[in-house]
Amino acid sequence: MPDISREQFLDRCFLELIDELEGNCGILVLFDPGENAFTEVSSAGYDDSGFFYEFMARGEGYFEELSESPEPLLFSSEEFPLYHPDSTLALAVRIFREKMLGFLLVEFPGGVQESLLALAMQFFSERISGFGSDSSRPKPLSIRENSGDLLVSSALLLSQVKDWEHRVSRGIAVKTLCLRSKEGSGERSVTKYLFHSLALQGDLVFLSQIPEQLVKLERYLGEWIEIARSGFLVFDRVEEFSPGQQKLFTEILASQPPSHFVFMTRVAENPREEYPLFWKQVRENEIFLPELPSLEREIRKDLLEKLISESMALHSRKGLHLPDGTLELLLEKSEELMYDDMKSILELAVIQSRNDELSIDVLNKLFTSKQNSLILLDDDNLDLRKSVEVLERQKILKAMKIFSGNQMRMAKALGISRGSLQYKMRQFGLS
């Protein structure tokens, strides 16, 4: 990454965002600890005197509402004074990481798809929420019991590993960590939990494929390290790496790069061929994740309750209540399902439940359906095809929440036919 300041980097990113979204103008505001106040760090589309959004001033109510809302706020030009004469609305999205860090507000002309713009702005706010944090030291490794934390279930799963704190601390110190598990055991969720708990100065990047050609791989590794900085570079199915690839990784790690390398390996799958120095380092820092069915009943019950709460919070359905027998049904199914499958089914059940309770009928249908898996893809994954699928899925999920599942209104907002929408919903297991 070029040697630029935090403010320059954020300013460049924000200007590119407004340009891509074709906004009329906008501001990026962040909290300045030195001034103990929220200050503007980037703006575009205003004259030299700028513009003050009075309705976003602290104490006026809307700033406080935004600080408590994970959803964007919409301000119509008919009700609120906007800057640009062609603007019909403004969208404001908070920047949040354990507390309110700031917000971005962008004005748009008429005829725009509000839900898609809001989604893009939310992605942007999430990506920059951890950039340039004041703390240069990792947070202590501990299980956070905050009910609003969407990764608490992952923390509970990790806590079942003996001496996990010591293993993780040692791995972080040498910037090499290995998660060994049966596929679908929650390895990606645990990786995300560790990344956010450590509050590293960088990004989390998943890589499901790497180039076979060593010259190309070496070049890409340099680029990926620039992207991740001091964050996580996560590599899947490491046992499939060739000896040449293993040797290159060994040399890169010996050069002490800023990034932390997380290697995922599968139980009962041995490397095709081993480069001994590589596997020695990987196995010295290995964490074995247990399968969901292998956990004690009380642990599974606690885990299921946390997964349910997370799914409701993630999809803005916190008001759902559990009918009698729901937890018993889930406990029974958890004796045979993997963590990712259970998490996926619970998310789908929350999305598809149409009243104020988590539908047992929907759950039973999902348990018996061939397509019972919500496509759990990561927006941190650099696989282009999968990233496009992630965006498509997120757009549909956002529309489902905004329009309460009304397919006519969803299709109109997404700019596609109802038939195309239904096809995509079936493709992603959302119908």
Coordinates of C-alpha atoms in Angstrom, one line a residue:
M1 CA 0.0 0.0 0.0
P2 CA 1.4 3.5 -0.8
D3 CA 2.8 5.5 2.1
I4 CA -0.2 7.8 2.6
S5 CA -1.9 9.1 5.7
R6 CA -5.1 7.7 7.1
E7 CA -7.0 10.8 6.1
Q8 CA -5.7 10.7 2.5
F9 CA -6.6 7.1 2.1
L10 CA -10.1 7.6 3.4
D11 CA -10.6 10.7 1.3
R12 CA -9.6 8.9 -1.8
C13 CA -11.9 5.9 -1.0
F14 CA -14.8 8.2 -0.2
L15 CA -14.5 10.2 -3.4
E16 CA -14.3 7.0 -5.5
L17 CA -17.5 5.8 -3.7
I18 CA -19.5 8.9 -4.6
D19 CA -18.2 8.7 -8.1
E20 CA -19.2 5.1 -8.5
L21 CA -22.7 5.6 -6.9
E22 CA -23.2 8.8 -9.1
G23 CA -24.0 10.8 -6.0
N24 CA -24.5 14.6 -6.3
C25 CA -22.4 15.4 -3.2
G26 CA -21.5 13.9 0.2
I27 CA -19.5 14.1 3.4
L28 CA -17.5 11.6 5.5
V29 CA -17.4 12.4 9.2
L30 CA -15.2 10.7 11.8
F31 CA -14.6 11.1 15.5
D32 CA -11.4 12.8 16.4
P33 CA -10.1 11.8 19.8
G34 CA -7.7 14.7 20.0
E35 CA -10.6 17.2 19.5
N36 CA -13.1 15.0 21.3
A37 CA -15.5 15.8 18.5
F38 CA -16.8 14.5 15.2
T39 CA -15.1 16.2 12.3
E40 CA -15.4 16.1 8.5
V41 CA -12.5 14.2 6.9
S42 CA -13.7 14.2 3.3
S43 CA -16.4 15.9 1.1
A44 CA -17.3 16.2 -2.6
G45 CA -19.7 18.3 -4.6
Y46 CA -19.8 21.4 -2.4
D47 CA -18.5 24.9 -3.0
D48 CA -15.7 26.4 -1.0
S49 CA -18.0 27.4 1.9
G50 CA -19.2 23.8 2.2
F51 CA -22.6 22.9 3.7
F52 CA -23.9 22.2 7.2
Y53 CA -26.6 19.6 7.6
E54 CA -28.4 21.0 10.6
F55 CA -30.6 18.0 11.0
M56 CA -27.5 15.9 11.6
A57 CA -26.2 18.1 14.5
R58 CA -25.9 16.4 17.8
G59 CA -28.9 17.0 20.0
E60 CA -31.3 17.3 17.0
G61 CA -32.3 13.7 17.3
Y62 CA -31.3 12.3 13.9
F63 CA -27.6 11.9 14.8
E64 CA -28.6 10.0 17.9
E65 CA -31.1 7.8 15.9
L66 CA -28.3 7.0 13.4
S67 CA -25.9 6.1 16.1
E68 CA -28.4 3.4 17.4
S69 CA -29.5 2.2 14.0
P70 CA -27.6 -0.5 11.9
E71 CA -29.9 0.5 9.0
P72 CA -29.3 3.6 6.9
L73 CA -31.5 6.7 7.4
L74 CA -33.2 8.4 4.4
F75 CA -33.8 12.1 4.3
S76 CA -36.2 13.4 1.6
S77 CA -35.6 16.9 0.1
E78 CA -39.3 17.6 0.7
E79 CA -38.8 17.4 4.4
F80 CA -35.1 18.3 4.9
P81 CA -32.8 21.0 3.5
L82 CA -30.3 19.4 1.1
Y83 CA -27.4 21.1 -0.7
H84 CA -27.7 20.1 -4.4
P85 CA -30.8 21.4 -6.3
D86 CA -31.1 18.1 -8.2
S87 CA -31.1 16.0 -5.0
T88 CA -34.3 14.3 -4.0
L89 CA -32.9 12.4 -1.1
A90 CA -29.9 11.8 1.1
L91 CA -28.8 8.5 2.7
A92 CA -26.8 8.5 5.9
V93 CA -25.0 5.4 7.2
R94 CA -23.2 5.1 10.5
I95 CA -19.6 3.9 10.9
F96 CA -19.6 1.6 13.9
R97 CA -17.0 -0.6 15.7
E98 CA -18.2 -1.3 19.3
K99 CA -19.2 2.4 19.3
M100 CA -20.2 5.2 16.9
L101 CA -17.0 6.2 15.0
G102 CA -18.7 8.5 12.5
F103 CA -21.0 8.5 9.5
L104 CA -21.2 9.1 5.7
L105 CA -24.0 11.1 4.1
V106 CA -24.5 11.2 0.3
E107 CA -27.2 13.1 -1.7
F108 CA -28.7 11.5 -4.8
P109 CA -31.0 12.6 -7.7
G110 CA -34.4 11.1 -8.3
G111 CA -35.0 7.7 -9.8
V112 CA -32.3 5.9 -7.9
Q113 CA -32.6 2.4 -6.3
E114 CA -32.4 3.4 -2.7
S115 CA -31.9 -0.1 -1.3
L116 CA -28.9 -0.9 -3.5
L117 CA -27.2 2.5 -2.8
A118 CA -27.8 1.9 0.9
L119 CA -26.2 -1.6 0.6
A120 CA -23.1 -0.2 -1.1
M121 CA -22.7 2.5 1.5
Q122 CA -23.1 0.0 4.3
F123 CA -20.3 -2.2 2.7
F124 CA -18.1 0.9 2.6
S125 CA -18.7 1.8 6.2
E126 CA -18.0 -1.7 7.4
R127 CA -14.8 -1.9 5.5
I128 CA -13.4 1.3 6.9
S129 CA -14.7 0.9 10.5
G130 CA -11.4 -0.7 11.6
F131 CA -9.0 1.3 9.4
G132 CA -6.4 3.3 11.2
S133 CA -7.6 2.4 14.7
D134 CA -5.7 4.3 17.4
S135 CA -4.7 1.2 19.3
S136 CA -1.6 -0.5 17.9
R137 CA -1.7 -3.4 20.2
P138 CA -4.1 -6.3 19.9
K139 CA -6.9 -6.6 22.3
P140 CA -6.7 -9.3 24.9
L141 CA -8.0 -12.6 23.6
S142 CA -11.3 -13.3 25.4
I143 CA -14.8 -14.5 24.7
R144 CA -17.1 -11.5 24.4
E145 CA -20.6 -12.0 25.8
N146 CA -22.1 -8.9 24.3
S147 CA -25.5 -10.0 23.0
G148 CA -25.1 -7.6 20.1
D149 CA -22.0 -9.3 18.9
L150 CA -22.7 -11.4 15.8
L151 CA -19.7 -13.7 16.5
V152 CA -20.5 -14.9 20.0
S153 CA -21.4 -18.4 18.8
S154 CA -18.0 -18.6 17.2
A155 CA -16.3 -17.6 20.4
L156 CA -18.2 -20.3 22.3
L157 CA -17.1 -22.9 19.6
L158 CA -13.5 -21.8 19.9
S159 CA -13.6 -22.0 23.7
Q160 CA -14.1 -25.8 23.4
V161 CA -10.5 -26.1 22.1
K162 CA -8.1 -26.9 24.9
D163 CA -5.5 -24.1 25.6
W164 CA -6.9 -22.1 22.6
E165 CA -5.7 -18.7 24.0
H166 CA -2.1 -20.0 24.3
R167 CA -2.3 -21.6 20.8
V168 CA -3.7 -18.4 19.2
S169 CA -1.3 -16.1 21.0
R170 CA 1.7 -18.3 19.9
G171 CA 0.4 -18.4 16.3
I172 CA -0.2 -14.6 16.2
A173 CA 3.3 -14.0 17.5
V174 CA 4.9 -15.9 14.6
K175 CA 2.2 -14.8 12.1
T176 CA 1.2 -18.4 11.3
L177 CA -2.0 -20.1 12.4
C178 CA -3.6 -23.3 11.3
L179 CA -7.3 -24.3 11.7
R180 CA -7.8 -28.0 11.3
S181 CA -11.3 -29.2 11.0
K182 CA -13.9 -31.2 9.1
E183 CA -15.3 -29.0 6.4
G184 CA -18.3 -27.0 7.7
S185 CA -17.2 -26.9 11.3
G186 CA -17.3 -23.1 11.6
E187 CA -13.7 -22.5 10.6
R188 CA -14.5 -19.3 8.7
S189 CA -16.7 -17.9 11.5
V190 CA -14.0 -18.6 14.0
T191 CA -11.4 -16.9 11.8
K192 CA -13.6 -13.8 11.6
Y193 CA -14.1 -13.9 15.4
L194 CA -10.3 -14.0 16.0
F195 CA -9.7 -11.2 13.5
H196 CA -12.2 -8.9 15.1
S197 CA -11.1 -9.8 18.6
L198 CA -7.5 -9.0 17.9
A199 CA -8.4 -5.6 16.2
L200 CA -5.5 -5.9 13.9
Q201 CA -4.3 -3.0 11.7
G202 CA -5.6 -4.4 8.4
D203 CA -8.1 -6.4 6.5
L204 CA -9.4 -9.9 6.5
V205 CA -9.0 -11.6 3.1
F206 CA -10.1 -15.2 2.3
L207 CA -8.4 -16.9 -0.7
S208 CA -10.0 -20.2 -1.8
Q209 CA -7.7 -20.5 -4.8
I210 CA -4.1 -19.6 -5.6
P211 CA -2.1 -19.6 -8.9
E212 CA -0.2 -22.8 -9.7
Q213 CA 2.6 -20.9 -11.4
L214 CA 5.1 -19.9 -8.7
V215 CA 6.1 -16.6 -10.4
K216 CA 2.5 -15.5 -10.6
L217 CA 1.8 -16.7 -7.0
E218 CA 4.8 -14.7 -5.7
R219 CA 3.5 -11.6 -7.4
Y220 CA 0.0 -12.1 -6.1
L221 CA 1.2 -12.8 -2.6
G222 CA 2.9 -9.4 -2.6
E223 CA -0.4 -7.8 -3.7
W224 CA -2.5 -9.7 -1.2
I225 CA -0.1 -8.6 1.6
E226 CA -0.5 -5.0 0.6
I227 CA -4.3 -5.4 0.8
A228 CA -4.3 -7.2 4.1
R229 CA -1.5 -5.2 5.7
S230 CA -1.3 -6.5 9.3
G231 CA -4.6 -8.3 9.0
F232 CA -5.4 -11.9 8.1
L233 CA -4.6 -13.7 4.8
V234 CA -6.7 -16.9 5.0
F235 CA -5.9 -19.8 2.7
D236 CA -8.2 -22.8 2.3
R237 CA -7.4 -26.5 1.5
V238 CA -3.7 -26.0 2.2
E239 CA -3.1 -29.8 1.9
E240 CA -3.6 -29.4 -1.8
F241 CA -0.6 -27.0 -2.1
S242 CA 2.3 -28.3 -4.3
P243 CA 5.8 -28.7 -2.7
G244 CA 6.8 -25.6 -4.8
Q245 CA 4.0 -23.6 -3.4
Q246 CA 4.7 -24.8 0.2
K247 CA 8.4 -23.8 -0.3
L248 CA 7.4 -20.3 -1.5
F249 CA 5.1 -19.8 1.5
T250 CA 8.0 -20.8 3.8
E251 CA 10.3 -18.3 2.2
I252 CA 7.6 -15.5 2.4
L253 CA 7.0 -16.3 6.1
A254 CA 10.7 -16.2 6.8
S255 CA 10.8 -12.7 5.4
Q256 CA 8.5 -11.6 8.3
P257 CA 5.7 -10.0 6.3
P258 CA 3.2 -7.7 8.1
S259 CA 0.3 -10.0 7.4
H260 CA -0.8 -12.9 9.5
F261 CA -1.2 -16.1 7.5
V262 CA -4.1 -18.4 8.5
F263 CA -4.1 -21.9 6.9
M264 CA -7.2 -24.1 6.8
T265 CA -6.7 -27.8 6.5
R266 CA -9.1 -30.7 6.5
V267 CA -9.3 -33.6 8.9
A268 CA -8.2 -37.0 7.4
E269 CA -6.8 -35.3 4.3
N270 CA -3.0 -35.5 4.1
P271 CA -0.8 -33.3 1.8
R272 CA -0.2 -34.8 -1.6
E273 CA 3.5 -34.1 -1.1
E274 CA 5.1 -32.3 1.8
Y275 CA 7.8 -29.6 2.0
P276 CA 8.9 -30.4 5.6
L277 CA 9.8 -26.9 6.8
F278 CA 6.4 -25.6 5.8
W279 CA 4.4 -28.3 7.5
K280 CA 6.6 -28.1 10.6
Q281 CA 5.7 -24.4 11.1
V282 CA 2.0 -25.0 10.3
R283 CA 1.5 -27.9 12.7
E284 CA 3.3 -26.1 15.5
N285 CA 0.5 -23.6 15.5
E286 CA -2.5 -25.8 14.9
I287 CA -6.0 -25.5 16.4
F288 CA -8.4 -28.5 16.0
L289 CA -12.0 -27.4 15.8
P290 CA -14.6 -29.9 17.1
E291 CA -17.7 -30.9 15.1
L292 CA -21.1 -29.7 16.3
P293 CA -22.4 -33.2 17.0
S294 CA -19.4 -34.0 19.2
L295 CA -20.2 -31.3 21.7
E296 CA -22.0 -32.0 25.0
R297 CA -25.7 -31.4 24.9
E298 CA -25.6 -28.3 27.2
I299 CA -22.9 -26.7 25.0
R300 CA -24.9 -27.4 21.9
K301 CA -27.9 -25.8 23.5
D302 CA -26.0 -22.7 24.4
L303 CA -24.5 -22.6 20.9
L304 CA -27.9 -22.9 19.2
E305 CA -29.4 -20.2 21.4
K306 CA -26.6 -17.9 20.3
L307 CA -26.9 -18.8 16.7
I308 CA -30.6 -18.0 16.8
S309 CA -30.0 -14.6 18.4
E310 CA -27.3 -13.8 15.9
S311 CA -29.5 -14.8 12.9
M312 CA -32.4 -12.6 14.2
A313 CA -30.0 -9.6 14.8
L314 CA -28.3 -10.1 11.4
H315 CA -31.7 -10.0 9.5
S316 CA -33.4 -7.4 11.7
R317 CA -35.9 -9.9 13.1
K318 CA -35.1 -9.5 16.8
G319 CA -38.9 -9.6 17.6
L320 CA -39.2 -13.3 16.7
H321 CA -40.0 -15.7 19.5
L322 CA -39.5 -19.4 19.6
P323 CA -42.6 -21.7 19.7
D324 CA -42.6 -24.6 22.1
G325 CA -40.5 -27.5 21.0
T326 CA -38.2 -25.4 18.7
L327 CA -35.1 -25.8 20.8
E328 CA -35.7 -29.6 21.2
L329 CA -36.0 -29.9 17.4
L330 CA -32.8 -28.1 16.9
L331 CA -31.0 -30.1 19.5
E332 CA -32.1 -33.3 17.8
K333 CA -30.9 -32.1 14.4
S334 CA -27.6 -30.8 15.9
E335 CA -26.6 -34.5 16.6
E336 CA -26.1 -35.0 12.8
L337 CA -25.6 -31.5 11.3
M338 CA -22.4 -29.5 11.0
Y339 CA -22.1 -26.0 12.4
D340 CA -22.2 -24.2 9.1
D341 CA -25.3 -26.2 8.0
M342 CA -27.1 -25.4 11.2
K343 CA -26.2 -21.8 11.0
S344 CA -27.3 -21.6 7.4
I345 CA -30.7 -23.3 8.1
L346 CA -31.4 -20.9 11.0
E347 CA -30.6 -17.9 8.9
L348 CA -33.0 -19.1 6.2
A349 CA -35.7 -19.9 8.8
V350 CA -35.4 -16.4 10.2
I351 CA -35.7 -14.9 6.7
Q352 CA -38.6 -17.0 5.6
S353 CA -40.7 -16.8 8.8
R354 CA -43.5 -14.4 7.9
N355 CA -45.1 -13.7 11.3
D356 CA -43.7 -12.9 14.8
E357 CA -42.4 -16.4 15.5
L358 CA -39.7 -18.6 14.1
S359 CA -41.7 -21.1 12.1
I360 CA -41.3 -24.8 13.0
D361 CA -42.9 -25.7 9.6
V362 CA -40.2 -23.7 7.8
L363 CA -37.5 -25.3 9.9
N364 CA -38.8 -28.8 9.1
K365 CA -39.0 -28.0 5.4
L366 CA -35.4 -26.8 5.5
F367 CA -34.2 -29.8 7.3
T368 CA -35.7 -32.1 4.7
S369 CA -35.0 -30.0 1.6
K370 CA -32.2 -30.8 -0.7
Q371 CA -31.4 -27.1 -1.0
N372 CA -31.1 -26.4 2.7
S373 CA -28.0 -24.3 2.6
L374 CA -27.8 -20.6 2.5
I375 CA -24.7 -19.8 0.4
L376 CA -22.3 -18.8 3.1
L377 CA -19.8 -16.7 1.0
D378 CA -17.5 -14.0 2.3
D379 CA -17.4 -10.5 1.0
D380 CA -13.7 -10.7 2.0
N381 CA -13.1 -13.5 -0.5
L382 CA -11.1 -12.5 -3.5
D383 CA -12.6 -15.1 -5.8
L384 CA -14.4 -12.8 -8.3
R385 CA -17.2 -15.3 -9.2
K386 CA -18.0 -15.9 -5.6
S387 CA -17.8 -12.2 -4.8
V388 CA -20.4 -11.5 -7.5
E389 CA -22.7 -14.2 -6.0
V390 CA -22.2 -12.6 -2.5
L391 CA -23.4 -9.2 -3.8
E392 CA -26.4 -10.7 -5.6
R393 CA -27.4 -12.6 -2.5
Q394 CA -26.9 -9.5 -0.2
K395 CA -29.1 -7.4 -2.6
I396 CA -31.9 -9.8 -2.4
L397 CA -31.7 -10.2 1.4
K398 CA -31.7 -6.4 1.8
A399 CA -34.8 -6.2 -0.4
M400 CA -36.5 -9.0 1.5
K401 CA -36.0 -7.0 4.8
I402 CA -37.1 -3.7 3.3
F403 CA -40.2 -4.9 1.6
S404 CA -41.1 -7.8 4.0
G405 CA -40.8 -10.4 1.3
N406 CA -43.2 -8.6 -1.2
Q407 CA -41.8 -9.9 -4.5
M408 CA -43.4 -7.4 -6.7
R409 CA -41.9 -4.5 -4.8
M410 CA -38.6 -6.3 -4.4
A411 CA -38.3 -7.0 -8.2
K412 CA -39.1 -3.3 -9.0
A413 CA -36.4 -2.1 -6.5
L414 CA -33.8 -4.5 -7.9
G415 CA -34.6 -3.6 -11.5
I416 CA -35.4 -7.2 -12.6
S417 CA -38.5 -9.1 -13.5
R418 CA -40.4 -11.1 -10.9
G419 CA -39.5 -14.3 -12.7
S420 CA -35.8 -13.5 -12.6
L421 CA -36.1 -12.6 -8.9
Q422 CA -37.8 -16.0 -8.2
Y423 CA -35.1 -17.8 -10.1
K424 CA -32.3 -16.1 -8.1
M425 CA -34.1 -16.7 -4.8
R426 CA -34.3 -20.4 -5.6
Q427 CA -30.6 -20.3 -6.7
F428 CA -29.6 -18.9 -3.4
G429 CA -32.0 -21.0 -1.3
L430 CA -34.1 -18.0 -0.3
S431 CA -37.5 -19.1 -1.5

